[in-house]
Amino acid sequence: VSLWAIRDRENQIQQLTESVTTLTQRCEQWETQTTSHTEVITTLERDLDTERQGRLAGEQEISSLHGALAELEDALGKERSKANERDREMYELHQTITTLETTITEERGRFE
């Protein structure tokens, strides 16, 4: 084997070693970036879950408030019915009082 062939082989080995070193560095950089991206993704997923839980809690509260509103509307309807019934009773009492007053006035007129 000639000296030139040995030197050529050494140069090839040196170039391959440098290439391997460069590729190793790139891999380490990519791993670092991948780790960083994974952490960002994990944080975003956690934030998204938190937002979903908040939205779900809000939807449940809205549903609960709708239920409470329906109950209040029902109670209001019942109170209105009671008030209307009392108004009718008051009207009938007023009519009765008016009739009695008229009768009293007529009876007084007969005795005078």
PDB file of C-alpha atoms in Angstrom:
ATOM      1  CA  VAL A   1       0.000   0.000   0.000  1.00  0.00           C
ATOM      2  CA  SER A   2       1.422   3.334  -0.988  1.00  0.00           C
ATOM      3  CA  LEU A   3       1.900   6.316   1.297  1.00  0.00           C
ATOM      4  CA  TRP A   4      -0.531   8.282  -0.856  1.00  0.00           C
ATOM      5  CA  ALA A   5      -3.213   5.658  -0.427  1.00  0.00           C
ATOM      6  CA  ILE A   6      -2.726   5.722   3.346  1.00  0.00           C
ATOM      7  CA  ARG A   7      -2.916   9.526   3.437  1.00  0.00           C
ATOM      8  CA  ASP A   8      -5.992   9.418   1.198  1.00  0.00           C
ATOM      9  CA  ARG A   9      -7.602   6.936   3.616  1.00  0.00           C
ATOM     10  CA  GLU A  10      -6.673   9.133   6.581  1.00  0.00           C
ATOM     11  CA  ASN A  11      -8.223  12.142   4.865  1.00  0.00           C
ATOM     12  CA  GLN A  12     -11.385  10.150   4.170  1.00  0.00           C
ATOM     13  CA  ILE A  13     -11.502   9.002   7.807  1.00  0.00           C
ATOM     14  CA  GLN A  14     -10.930  12.598   8.985  1.00  0.00           C
ATOM     15  CA  GLN A  15     -13.755  13.862   6.716  1.00  0.00           C
ATOM     16  CA  LEU A  16     -16.077  11.103   7.892  1.00  0.00           C
ATOM     17  CA  THR A  17     -15.217  11.878  11.514  1.00  0.00           C
ATOM     18  CA  GLU A  18     -15.987  15.562  10.939  1.00  0.00           C
ATOM     19  CA  SER A  19     -19.227  14.638   9.194  1.00  0.00           C
ATOM     20  CA  VAL A  20     -20.213  12.385  12.088  1.00  0.00           C
ATOM     21  CA  THR A  21     -19.378  15.167  14.571  1.00  0.00           C
ATOM     22  CA  THR A  22     -21.437  17.682  12.569  1.00  0.00           C
ATOM     23  CA  LEU A  23     -24.360  15.269  12.295  1.00  0.00           C
ATOM     24  CA  THR A  24     -24.137  14.491  16.006  1.00  0.00           C
ATOM     25  CA  GLN A  25     -24.273  18.199  16.822  1.00  0.00           C
ATOM     26  CA  ARG A  26     -27.257  18.661  14.525  1.00  0.00           C
ATOM     27  CA  CYS A  27     -29.011  15.713  16.168  1.00  0.00           C
ATOM     28  CA  GLU A  28     -28.372  17.230  19.594  1.00  0.00           C
ATOM     29  CA  GLN A  29     -29.784  20.564  18.395  1.00  0.00           C
ATOM     30  CA  TRP A  30     -32.842  18.833  16.957  1.00  0.00           C
ATOM     31  CA  GLU A  31     -33.330  16.898  20.183  1.00  0.00           C
ATOM     32  CA  THR A  32     -33.131  20.165  22.137  1.00  0.00           C
ATOM     33  CA  GLN A  33     -35.611  21.814  19.758  1.00  0.00           C
ATOM     34  CA  THR A  34     -37.872  18.759  19.872  1.00  0.00           C
ATOM     35  CA  THR A  35     -37.806  18.818  23.666  1.00  0.00           C
ATOM     36  CA  SER A  36     -38.611  22.526  23.636  1.00  0.00           C
ATOM     37  CA  HIS A  37     -41.443  22.000  21.144  1.00  0.00           C
ATOM     38  CA  THR A  38     -42.774  19.093  23.195  1.00  0.00           C
ATOM     39  CA  GLU A  39     -42.804  21.304  26.298  1.00  0.00           C
ATOM     40  CA  VAL A  40     -44.665  24.032  24.394  1.00  0.00           C
ATOM     41  CA  ILE A  41     -47.173  21.494  23.073  1.00  0.00           C
ATOM     42  CA  THR A  42     -47.669  20.073  26.574  1.00  0.00           C
ATOM     43  CA  THR A  43     -48.236  23.572  27.958  1.00  0.00           C
ATOM     44  CA  LEU A  44     -50.707  24.388  25.183  1.00  0.00           C
ATOM     45  CA  GLU A  45     -52.574  21.122  25.732  1.00  0.00           C
ATOM     46  CA  ARG A  46     -52.762  21.853  29.477  1.00  0.00           C
ATOM     47  CA  ASP A  47     -54.033  25.379  28.755  1.00  0.00           C
ATOM     48  CA  LEU A  48     -56.580  23.983  26.319  1.00  0.00           C
ATOM     49  CA  ASP A  49     -57.800  21.472  28.911  1.00  0.00           C
ATOM     50  CA  THR A  50     -58.104  24.274  31.454  1.00  0.00           C
ATOM     51  CA  GLU A  51     -60.114  26.349  28.972  1.00  0.00           C
ATOM     52  CA  ARG A  52     -62.350  23.369  28.196  1.00  0.00           C
ATOM     53  CA  GLN A  53     -62.965  22.743  31.883  1.00  0.00           C
ATOM     54  CA  GLY A  54     -63.760  26.423  32.373  1.00  0.00           C
ATOM     55  CA  ARG A  55     -66.138  26.395  29.425  1.00  0.00           C
ATOM     56  CA  LEU A  56     -67.803  23.229  30.684  1.00  0.00           C
ATOM     57  CA  ALA A  57     -68.227  24.756  34.142  1.00  0.00           C
ATOM     58  CA  GLY A  58     -69.662  27.885  32.508  1.00  0.00           C
ATOM     59  CA  GLU A  59     -72.090  25.827  30.432  1.00  0.00           C
ATOM     60  CA  GLN A  60     -73.170  23.917  33.538  1.00  0.00           C
ATOM     61  CA  GLU A  61     -73.708  27.181  35.397  1.00  0.00           C
ATOM     62  CA  ILE A  62     -75.731  28.577  32.484  1.00  0.00           C
ATOM     63  CA  SER A  63     -77.828  25.410  32.458  1.00  0.00           C
ATOM     64  CA  SER A  64     -78.358  25.733  36.202  1.00  0.00           C
ATOM     65  CA  LEU A  65     -79.336  29.390  35.788  1.00  0.00           C
ATOM     66  CA  HIS A  66     -81.803  28.441  33.039  1.00  0.00           C
ATOM     67  CA  GLY A  67     -83.357  25.937  35.442  1.00  0.00           C
ATOM     68  CA  ALA A  68     -83.574  28.535  38.206  1.00  0.00           C
ATOM     69  CA  LEU A  69     -85.083  31.046  35.769  1.00  0.00           C
ATOM     70  CA  ALA A  70     -87.711  28.507  34.698  1.00  0.00           C
ATOM     71  CA  GLU A  71     -88.596  27.914  38.358  1.00  0.00           C
ATOM     72  CA  LEU A  72     -88.884  31.665  38.963  1.00  0.00           C
ATOM     73  CA  GLU A  73     -91.065  32.097  35.889  1.00  0.00           C
ATOM     74  CA  ASP A  74     -93.306  29.273  37.123  1.00  0.00           C
ATOM     75  CA  ALA A  75     -93.553  30.839  40.588  1.00  0.00           C
ATOM     76  CA  LEU A  76     -94.313  34.230  39.002  1.00  0.00           C
ATOM     77  CA  GLY A  77     -97.095  32.660  36.932  1.00  0.00           C
ATOM     78  CA  LYS A  78     -98.621  31.118  40.078  1.00  0.00           C
ATOM     79  CA  GLU A  79     -98.405  34.436  41.937  1.00  0.00           C
ATOM     80  CA  ARG A  80    -100.078  36.219  39.020  1.00  0.00           C
ATOM     81  CA  SER A  81    -102.876  33.664  39.084  1.00  0.00           C
ATOM     82  CA  LYS A  82    -103.323  34.228  42.818  1.00  0.00           C
ATOM     83  CA  ALA A  83    -103.295  38.009  42.293  1.00  0.00           C
ATOM     84  CA  ASN A  84    -105.909  37.717  39.532  1.00  0.00           C
ATOM     85  CA  GLU A  85    -108.071  35.548  41.782  1.00  0.00           C
ATOM     86  CA  ARG A  86    -107.775  38.130  44.596  1.00  0.00           C
ATOM     87  CA  ASP A  87    -108.655  40.897  42.133  1.00  0.00           C
ATOM     88  CA  ARG A  88    -111.798  38.978  41.131  1.00  0.00           C
ATOM     89  CA  GLU A  89    -112.721  38.446  44.780  1.00  0.00           C
ATOM     90  CA  MET A  90    -112.152  42.156  45.516  1.00  0.00           C
ATOM     91  CA  TYR A  91    -114.327  43.098  42.527  1.00  0.00           C
ATOM     92  CA  GLU A  92    -117.087  40.771  43.721  1.00  0.00           C
ATOM     93  CA  LEU A  93    -116.833  42.209  47.259  1.00  0.00           C
ATOM     94  CA  HIS A  94    -116.989  45.728  45.828  1.00  0.00           C
ATOM     95  CA  GLN A  95    -120.068  44.763  43.822  1.00  0.00           C
ATOM     96  CA  THR A  96    -121.638  43.270  46.961  1.00  0.00           C
ATOM     97  CA  ILE A  97    -120.812  46.409  48.979  1.00  0.00           C
ATOM     98  CA  THR A  98    -122.254  48.616  46.249  1.00  0.00           C
ATOM     99  CA  THR A  99    -125.410  46.489  46.170  1.00  0.00           C
ATOM    100  CA  LEU A 100    -125.699  46.628  49.980  1.00  0.00           C
ATOM    101  CA  GLU A 101    -125.182  50.405  50.001  1.00  0.00           C
ATOM    102  CA  THR A 102    -127.871  50.784  47.352  1.00  0.00           C
ATOM    103  CA  THR A 103    -130.214  48.552  49.377  1.00  0.00           C
ATOM    104  CA  ILE A 104    -129.491  50.516  52.578  1.00  0.00           C
ATOM    105  CA  THR A 105    -130.141  53.809  50.792  1.00  0.00           C
ATOM    106  CA  GLU A 106    -133.430  52.485  49.387  1.00  0.00           C
ATOM    107  CA  GLU A 107    -134.478  51.143  52.798  1.00  0.00           C
ATOM    108  CA  ARG A 108    -133.693  54.501  54.439  1.00  0.00           C
ATOM    109  CA  GLY A 109    -135.732  56.247  51.772  1.00  0.00           C
ATOM    110  CA  ARG A 110    -138.729  54.058  52.538  1.00  0.00           C
ATOM    111  CA  PHE A 111    -138.565  54.792  56.275  1.00  0.00           C
ATOM    112  CA  GLU A 112    -138.130  58.536  55.980  1.00  0.00           C
TER     113      GLU A 112
END
